[in-house]
Short mmCIF file of C-alpha atoms and ligand atoms in Angstrom, two decimals:
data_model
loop_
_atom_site.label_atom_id
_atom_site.label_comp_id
_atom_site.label_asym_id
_atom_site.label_seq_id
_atom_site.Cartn_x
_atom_site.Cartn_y
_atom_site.Cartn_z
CA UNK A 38 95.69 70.67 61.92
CA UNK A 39 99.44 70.60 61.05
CA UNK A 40 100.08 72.76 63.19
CA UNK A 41 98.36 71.79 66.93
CA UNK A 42 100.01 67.97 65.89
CA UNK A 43 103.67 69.82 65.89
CA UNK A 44 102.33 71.66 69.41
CA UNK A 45 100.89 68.72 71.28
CA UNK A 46 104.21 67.02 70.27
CA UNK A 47 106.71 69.61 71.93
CA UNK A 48 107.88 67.78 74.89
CA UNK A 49 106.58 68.85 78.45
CA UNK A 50 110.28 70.23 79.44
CA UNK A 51 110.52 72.15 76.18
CA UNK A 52 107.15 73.91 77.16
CA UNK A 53 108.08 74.60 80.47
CA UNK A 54 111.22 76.63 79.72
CA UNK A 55 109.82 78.25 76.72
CA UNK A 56 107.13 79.58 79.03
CA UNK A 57 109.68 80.70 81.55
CA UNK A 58 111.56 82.38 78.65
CA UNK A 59 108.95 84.29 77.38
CA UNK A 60 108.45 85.69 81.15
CA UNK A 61 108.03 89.38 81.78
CA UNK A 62 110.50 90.01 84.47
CA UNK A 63 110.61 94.11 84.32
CA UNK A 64 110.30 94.67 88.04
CA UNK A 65 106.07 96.07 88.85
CA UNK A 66 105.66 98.89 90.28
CA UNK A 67 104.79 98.76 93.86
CA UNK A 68 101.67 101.78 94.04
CA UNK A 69 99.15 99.08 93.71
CA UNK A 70 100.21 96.50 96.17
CA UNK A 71 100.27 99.65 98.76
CA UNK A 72 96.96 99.95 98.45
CA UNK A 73 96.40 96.44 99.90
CA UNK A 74 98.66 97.72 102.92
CA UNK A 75 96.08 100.46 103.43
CA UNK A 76 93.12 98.55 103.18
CA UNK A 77 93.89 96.19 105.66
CA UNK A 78 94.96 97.97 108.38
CA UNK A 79 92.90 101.43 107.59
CA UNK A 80 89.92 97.95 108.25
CA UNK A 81 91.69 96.34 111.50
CA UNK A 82 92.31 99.98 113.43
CA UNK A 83 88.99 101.24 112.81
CA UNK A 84 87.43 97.89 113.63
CA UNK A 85 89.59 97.99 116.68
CA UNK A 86 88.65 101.33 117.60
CA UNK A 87 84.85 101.14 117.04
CA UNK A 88 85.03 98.17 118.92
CA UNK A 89 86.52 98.85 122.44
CA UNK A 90 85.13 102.51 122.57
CA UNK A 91 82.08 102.29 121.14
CA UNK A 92 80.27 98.70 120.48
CA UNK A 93 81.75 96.82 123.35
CA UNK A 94 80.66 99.09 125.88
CA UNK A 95 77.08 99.57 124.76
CA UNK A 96 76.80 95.38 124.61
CA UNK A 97 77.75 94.40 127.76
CA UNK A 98 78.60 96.08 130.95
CA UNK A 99 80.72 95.54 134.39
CA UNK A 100 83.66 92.78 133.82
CA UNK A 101 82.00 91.24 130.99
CA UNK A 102 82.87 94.67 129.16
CA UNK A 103 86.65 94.93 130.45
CA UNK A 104 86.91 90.83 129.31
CA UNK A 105 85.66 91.55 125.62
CA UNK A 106 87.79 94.81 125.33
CA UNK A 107 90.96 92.49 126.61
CA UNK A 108 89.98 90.00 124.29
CA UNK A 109 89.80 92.75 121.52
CA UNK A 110 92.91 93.90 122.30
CA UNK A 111 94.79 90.39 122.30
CA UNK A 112 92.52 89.69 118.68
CA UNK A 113 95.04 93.02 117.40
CA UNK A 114 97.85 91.91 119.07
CA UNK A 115 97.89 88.53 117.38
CA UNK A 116 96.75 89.69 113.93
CA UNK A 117 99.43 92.54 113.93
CA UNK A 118 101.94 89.86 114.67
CA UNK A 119 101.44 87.28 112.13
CA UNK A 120 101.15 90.26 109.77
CA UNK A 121 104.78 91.44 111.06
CA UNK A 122 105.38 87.72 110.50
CA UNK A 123 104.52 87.73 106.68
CA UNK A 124 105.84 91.39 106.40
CA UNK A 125 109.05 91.53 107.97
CA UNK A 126 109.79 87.61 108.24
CA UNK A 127 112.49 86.07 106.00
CA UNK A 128 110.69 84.72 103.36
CA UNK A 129 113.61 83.44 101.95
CA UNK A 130 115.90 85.41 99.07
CA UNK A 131 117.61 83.07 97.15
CA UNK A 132 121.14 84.13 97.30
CA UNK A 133 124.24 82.86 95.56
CA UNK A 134 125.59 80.93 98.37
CA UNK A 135 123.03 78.11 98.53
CA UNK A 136 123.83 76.35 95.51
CA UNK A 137 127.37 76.74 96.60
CA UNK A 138 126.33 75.39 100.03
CA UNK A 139 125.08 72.48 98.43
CA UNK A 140 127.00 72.09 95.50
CA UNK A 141 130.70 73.54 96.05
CA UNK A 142 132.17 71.68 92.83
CA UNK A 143 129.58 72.81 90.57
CA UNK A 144 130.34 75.22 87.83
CA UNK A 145 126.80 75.44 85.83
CA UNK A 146 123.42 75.23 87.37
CA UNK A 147 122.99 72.29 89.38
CA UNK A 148 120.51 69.01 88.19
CA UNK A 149 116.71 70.22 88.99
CA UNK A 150 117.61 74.06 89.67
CA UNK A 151 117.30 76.72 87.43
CA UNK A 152 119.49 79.65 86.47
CA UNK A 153 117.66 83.05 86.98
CA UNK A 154 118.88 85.58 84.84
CA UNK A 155 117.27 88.99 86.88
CA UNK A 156 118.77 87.88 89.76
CA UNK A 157 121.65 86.04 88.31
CA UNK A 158 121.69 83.34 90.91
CA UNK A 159 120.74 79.41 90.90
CA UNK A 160 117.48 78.90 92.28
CA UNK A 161 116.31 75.78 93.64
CA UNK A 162 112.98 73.59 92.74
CA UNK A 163 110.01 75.62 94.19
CA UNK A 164 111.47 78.74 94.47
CA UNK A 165 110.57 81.11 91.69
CA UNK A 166 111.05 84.83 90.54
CA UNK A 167 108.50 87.23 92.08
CA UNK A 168 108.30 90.87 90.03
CA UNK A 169 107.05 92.94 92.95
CA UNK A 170 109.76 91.64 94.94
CA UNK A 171 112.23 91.38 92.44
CA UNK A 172 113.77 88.22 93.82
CA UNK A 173 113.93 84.51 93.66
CA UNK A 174 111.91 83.21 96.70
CA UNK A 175 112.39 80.23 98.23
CA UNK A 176 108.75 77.85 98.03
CA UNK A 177 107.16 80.71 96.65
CA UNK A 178 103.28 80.60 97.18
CA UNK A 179 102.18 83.89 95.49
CA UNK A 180 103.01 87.52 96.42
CA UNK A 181 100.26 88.86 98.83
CA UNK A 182 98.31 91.85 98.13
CA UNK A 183 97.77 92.89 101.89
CA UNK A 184 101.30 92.81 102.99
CA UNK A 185 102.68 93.89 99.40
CA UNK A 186 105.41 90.70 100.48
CA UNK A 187 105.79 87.09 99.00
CA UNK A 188 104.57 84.09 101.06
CA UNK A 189 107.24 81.50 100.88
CA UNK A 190 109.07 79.24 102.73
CA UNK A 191 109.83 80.70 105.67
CA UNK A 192 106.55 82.88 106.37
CA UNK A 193 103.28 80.65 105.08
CA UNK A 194 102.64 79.89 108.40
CA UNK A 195 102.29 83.36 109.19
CA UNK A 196 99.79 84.05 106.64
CA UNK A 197 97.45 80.72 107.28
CA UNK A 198 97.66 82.20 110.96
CA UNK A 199 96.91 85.67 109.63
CA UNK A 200 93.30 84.23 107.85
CA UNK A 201 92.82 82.29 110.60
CA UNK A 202 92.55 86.03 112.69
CA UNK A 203 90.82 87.99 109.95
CA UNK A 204 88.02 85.28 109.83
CA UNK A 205 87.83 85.47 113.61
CA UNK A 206 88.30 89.26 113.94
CA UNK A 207 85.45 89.93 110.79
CA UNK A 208 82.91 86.80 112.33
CA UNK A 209 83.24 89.04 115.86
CA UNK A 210 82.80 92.32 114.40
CA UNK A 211 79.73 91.35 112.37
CA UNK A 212 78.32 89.84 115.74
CA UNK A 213 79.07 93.32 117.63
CA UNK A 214 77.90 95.74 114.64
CA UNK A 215 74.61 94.11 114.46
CA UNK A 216 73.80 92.89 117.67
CA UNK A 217 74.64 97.20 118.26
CA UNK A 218 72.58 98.34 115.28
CA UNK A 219 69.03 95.41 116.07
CA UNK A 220 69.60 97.72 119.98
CA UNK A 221 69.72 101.20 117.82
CA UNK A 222 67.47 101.18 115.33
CA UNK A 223 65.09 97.53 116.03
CA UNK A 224 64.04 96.17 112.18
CA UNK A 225 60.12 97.44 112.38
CA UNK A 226 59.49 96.33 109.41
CA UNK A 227 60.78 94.60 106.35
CA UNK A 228 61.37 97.99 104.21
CA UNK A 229 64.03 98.79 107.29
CA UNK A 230 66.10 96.68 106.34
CA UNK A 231 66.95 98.50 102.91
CA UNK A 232 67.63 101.71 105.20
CA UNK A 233 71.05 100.19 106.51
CA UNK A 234 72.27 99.92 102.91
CA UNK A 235 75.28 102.27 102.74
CA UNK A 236 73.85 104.30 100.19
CA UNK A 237 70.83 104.91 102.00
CA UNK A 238 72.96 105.06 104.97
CA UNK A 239 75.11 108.05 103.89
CA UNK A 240 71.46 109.96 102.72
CA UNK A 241 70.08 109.44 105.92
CA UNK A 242 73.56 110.58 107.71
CA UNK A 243 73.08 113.68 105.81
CA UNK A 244 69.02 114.24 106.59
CA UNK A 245 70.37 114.10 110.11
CA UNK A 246 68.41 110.76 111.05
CA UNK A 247 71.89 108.64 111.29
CA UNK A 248 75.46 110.01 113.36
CA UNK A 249 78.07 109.66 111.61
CA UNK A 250 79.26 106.70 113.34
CA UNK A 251 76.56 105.21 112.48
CA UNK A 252 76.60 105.85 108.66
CA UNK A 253 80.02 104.47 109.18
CA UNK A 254 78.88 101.17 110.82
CA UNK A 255 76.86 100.71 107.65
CA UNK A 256 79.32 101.34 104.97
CA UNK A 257 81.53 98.44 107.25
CA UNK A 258 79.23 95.66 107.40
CA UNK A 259 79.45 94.88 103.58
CA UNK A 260 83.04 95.22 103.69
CA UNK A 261 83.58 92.40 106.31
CA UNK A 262 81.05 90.27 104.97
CA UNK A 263 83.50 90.68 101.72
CA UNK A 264 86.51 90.04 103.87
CA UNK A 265 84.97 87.29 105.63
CA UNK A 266 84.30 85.40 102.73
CA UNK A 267 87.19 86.14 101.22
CA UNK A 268 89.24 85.04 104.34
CA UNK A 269 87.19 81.62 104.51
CA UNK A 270 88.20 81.15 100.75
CA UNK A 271 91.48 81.75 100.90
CA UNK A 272 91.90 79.64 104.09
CA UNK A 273 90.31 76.45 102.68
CA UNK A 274 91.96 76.76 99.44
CA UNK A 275 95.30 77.12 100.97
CA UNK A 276 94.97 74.19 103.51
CA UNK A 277 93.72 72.57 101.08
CA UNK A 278 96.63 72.87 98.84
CA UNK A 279 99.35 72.05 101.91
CA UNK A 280 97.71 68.99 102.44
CA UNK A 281 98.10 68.37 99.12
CA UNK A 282 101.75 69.29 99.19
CA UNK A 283 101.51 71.94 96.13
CA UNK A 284 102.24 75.97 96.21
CA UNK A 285 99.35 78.01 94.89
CA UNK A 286 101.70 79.27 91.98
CA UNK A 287 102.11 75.02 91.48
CA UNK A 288 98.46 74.58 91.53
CA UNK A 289 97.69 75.95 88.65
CA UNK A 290 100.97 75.15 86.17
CA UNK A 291 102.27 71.89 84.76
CA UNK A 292 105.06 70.69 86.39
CA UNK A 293 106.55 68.44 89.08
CA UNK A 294 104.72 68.04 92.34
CA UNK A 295 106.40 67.29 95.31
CA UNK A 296 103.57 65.68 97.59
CA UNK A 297 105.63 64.10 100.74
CA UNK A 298 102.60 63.09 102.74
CA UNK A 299 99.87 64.87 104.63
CA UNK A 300 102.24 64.51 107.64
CA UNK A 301 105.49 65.68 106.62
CA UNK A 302 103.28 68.53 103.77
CA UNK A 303 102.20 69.72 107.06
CA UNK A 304 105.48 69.92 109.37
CA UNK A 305 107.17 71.46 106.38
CA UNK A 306 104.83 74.37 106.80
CA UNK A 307 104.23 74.61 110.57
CA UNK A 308 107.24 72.55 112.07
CA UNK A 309 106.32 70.14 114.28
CA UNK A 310 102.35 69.31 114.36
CA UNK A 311 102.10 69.09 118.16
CA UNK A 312 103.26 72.94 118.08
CA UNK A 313 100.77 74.04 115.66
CA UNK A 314 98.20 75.08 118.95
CA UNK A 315 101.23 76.86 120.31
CA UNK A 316 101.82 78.84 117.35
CA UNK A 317 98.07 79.82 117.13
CA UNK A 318 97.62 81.73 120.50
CA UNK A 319 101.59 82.63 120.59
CA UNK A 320 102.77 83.25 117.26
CA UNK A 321 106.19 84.23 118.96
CA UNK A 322 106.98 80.96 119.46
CA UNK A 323 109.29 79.73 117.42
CA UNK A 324 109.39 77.15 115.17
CA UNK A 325 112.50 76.07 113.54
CA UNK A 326 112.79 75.21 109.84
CA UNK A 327 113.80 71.04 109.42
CA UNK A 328 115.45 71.92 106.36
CA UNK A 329 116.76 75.20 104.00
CA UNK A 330 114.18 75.48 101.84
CA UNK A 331 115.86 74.17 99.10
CA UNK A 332 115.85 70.39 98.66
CA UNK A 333 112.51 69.00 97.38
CA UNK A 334 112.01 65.18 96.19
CA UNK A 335 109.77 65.06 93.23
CA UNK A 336 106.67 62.50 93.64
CA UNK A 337 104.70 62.85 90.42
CA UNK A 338 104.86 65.26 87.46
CA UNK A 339 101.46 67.40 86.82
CA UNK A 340 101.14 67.29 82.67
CA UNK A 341 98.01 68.96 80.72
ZN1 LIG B 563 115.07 85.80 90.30
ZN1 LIG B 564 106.80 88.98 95.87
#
């Protein structure tokens, strides 16, 4: 009894950085996270692939074929890029020079920043350490498990734009596997249905009475009705949380929040909101940052 009176009177700040003392900050070991990497795209090329040589042209025929495989095509093209986007795209390191940039007389860590010891830098409100990156990141959302790189700052808007094409790119696939497999093999009778189970799938691959495409096909479907889902969750939960002006890594810890509005929670993601449209069919365009990343007015503070 004593002892949860003591605990429920250790003051919110004294929590905080006892929690972030007792850290594990060895660096993770990157094997797993590599797997994501394989899942995705070993998914999106063989989608791809089935798609324009094999679904697309038994579905339609004459232009309406050579439209769908274009718009195939362009599906990859986007989804490639907004995974370059997450991949490659600065989510932004912080580095010893922006506390300098902003604070050139300072000679500890600044009011509302916090010292780092891995990286041995000053890192601003927002960012935090990331083990699989082994850096500070700048508005760090969480470290994503199909591009083994941390969504922050500079590159959320790549991965809401990524979702957006995997739940696009799984709801079209489903469409084209079945609409191909009711053409194939037409559901006779209720006890057909259990036949394009992928177990039963593979057993009738090997009696000879499915190709092997086919078998394929079947082991597919499950997995994007799992990515589809998963895609529509992770979408809705993360617009849900920019609207609300919080990082998925804030979401779920005490804290300070830092909730400027739905309007500017929004630009701070996507720049401007009149480009947003732009950035969905070109996600070259570019859209500038309004600030570094690194200055953040708290609104409220998040308690137990
Ligand atoms: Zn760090
Ligand atoms: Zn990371």
């Amino acid at each position: 009894m004593e002892v949860r009176e003591r605990k429920a009177q250790t003051p919110l700040k004294e929590k905080l950085s006892d929690h972030y003392r007792k850290r594990d900050f060895t660096p993770k070991k990157k094997d797993v996270s590599k797997l994501g990497i394989a899942f995705f795209w070993g998914m999106t090329i063989s989608l791809f692939l089935e798609s324009v040589f094999y679904l697309i042209p038994h579905i339609y025929s004459g232009w309406n074929m050579v439209i769908f495989i274009l718009l195939a095509i362009f599906t990859l093209f986007l989804t490639t890029i907004n995974w370059m986007g997450m991949f490659f795209g600065s989510t932004g390191f912080v580095d010893k020079e922006l506390s300098k940039k902003h604070f050139p007389q300072a000679t500890e860590t600044p009011r509302g920043w916090k010292y780092c010891p891995t990286c041995q830098v000053d890192a601003p409100p927002r960012s935090f350490h990331c083990t699989h990156c082994n850096a500070c990141i700048l508005k760090r959302d969480h470290h994503c498990f199909f591009s083994d790189s941390c969504i922050g700052f500079y590159n959320q808007r790549f991965f809401i734009l990524y979702i957006v094409y995997m739940v696009w790119g799984n709801i079209w696939a489903l469409y084209l596997q079945i609409t191909y497999l009711n053409d194939v093999y037409p559901l006779n009778s209720f006890y057909d249905f259990f036949s394009f189970f992928p177990l039963v799938a593979i057993v009738q691959f090997l009696l000879g009475k499915f190709s092997i495409l086919n078998a394929i096909l079947m082991i597919q479907i499950p997995l994007c009705c799992l990515c589809l889902c998963a895609a529509v969750f992770f979408l809705l939960f993360e617009l849900m949380l920019i609207l609300k002006g919080v990082t998925s890594y804030e979401s779920h810890r005490t804290g300070p929040i830092y909730d400027q509005g739905i309007g500017n929670n929004i630009r701070s993601v996507f720049g401007p909101i009149k480009t947003i449209p732009l950035q969905i069919l070109f996600p070259l365009f570019r859209v500038d940052q309004q600030s570094d990343g690194s200055q953040w007015e708290i609104t409220k503070t998040k308690g137990h």
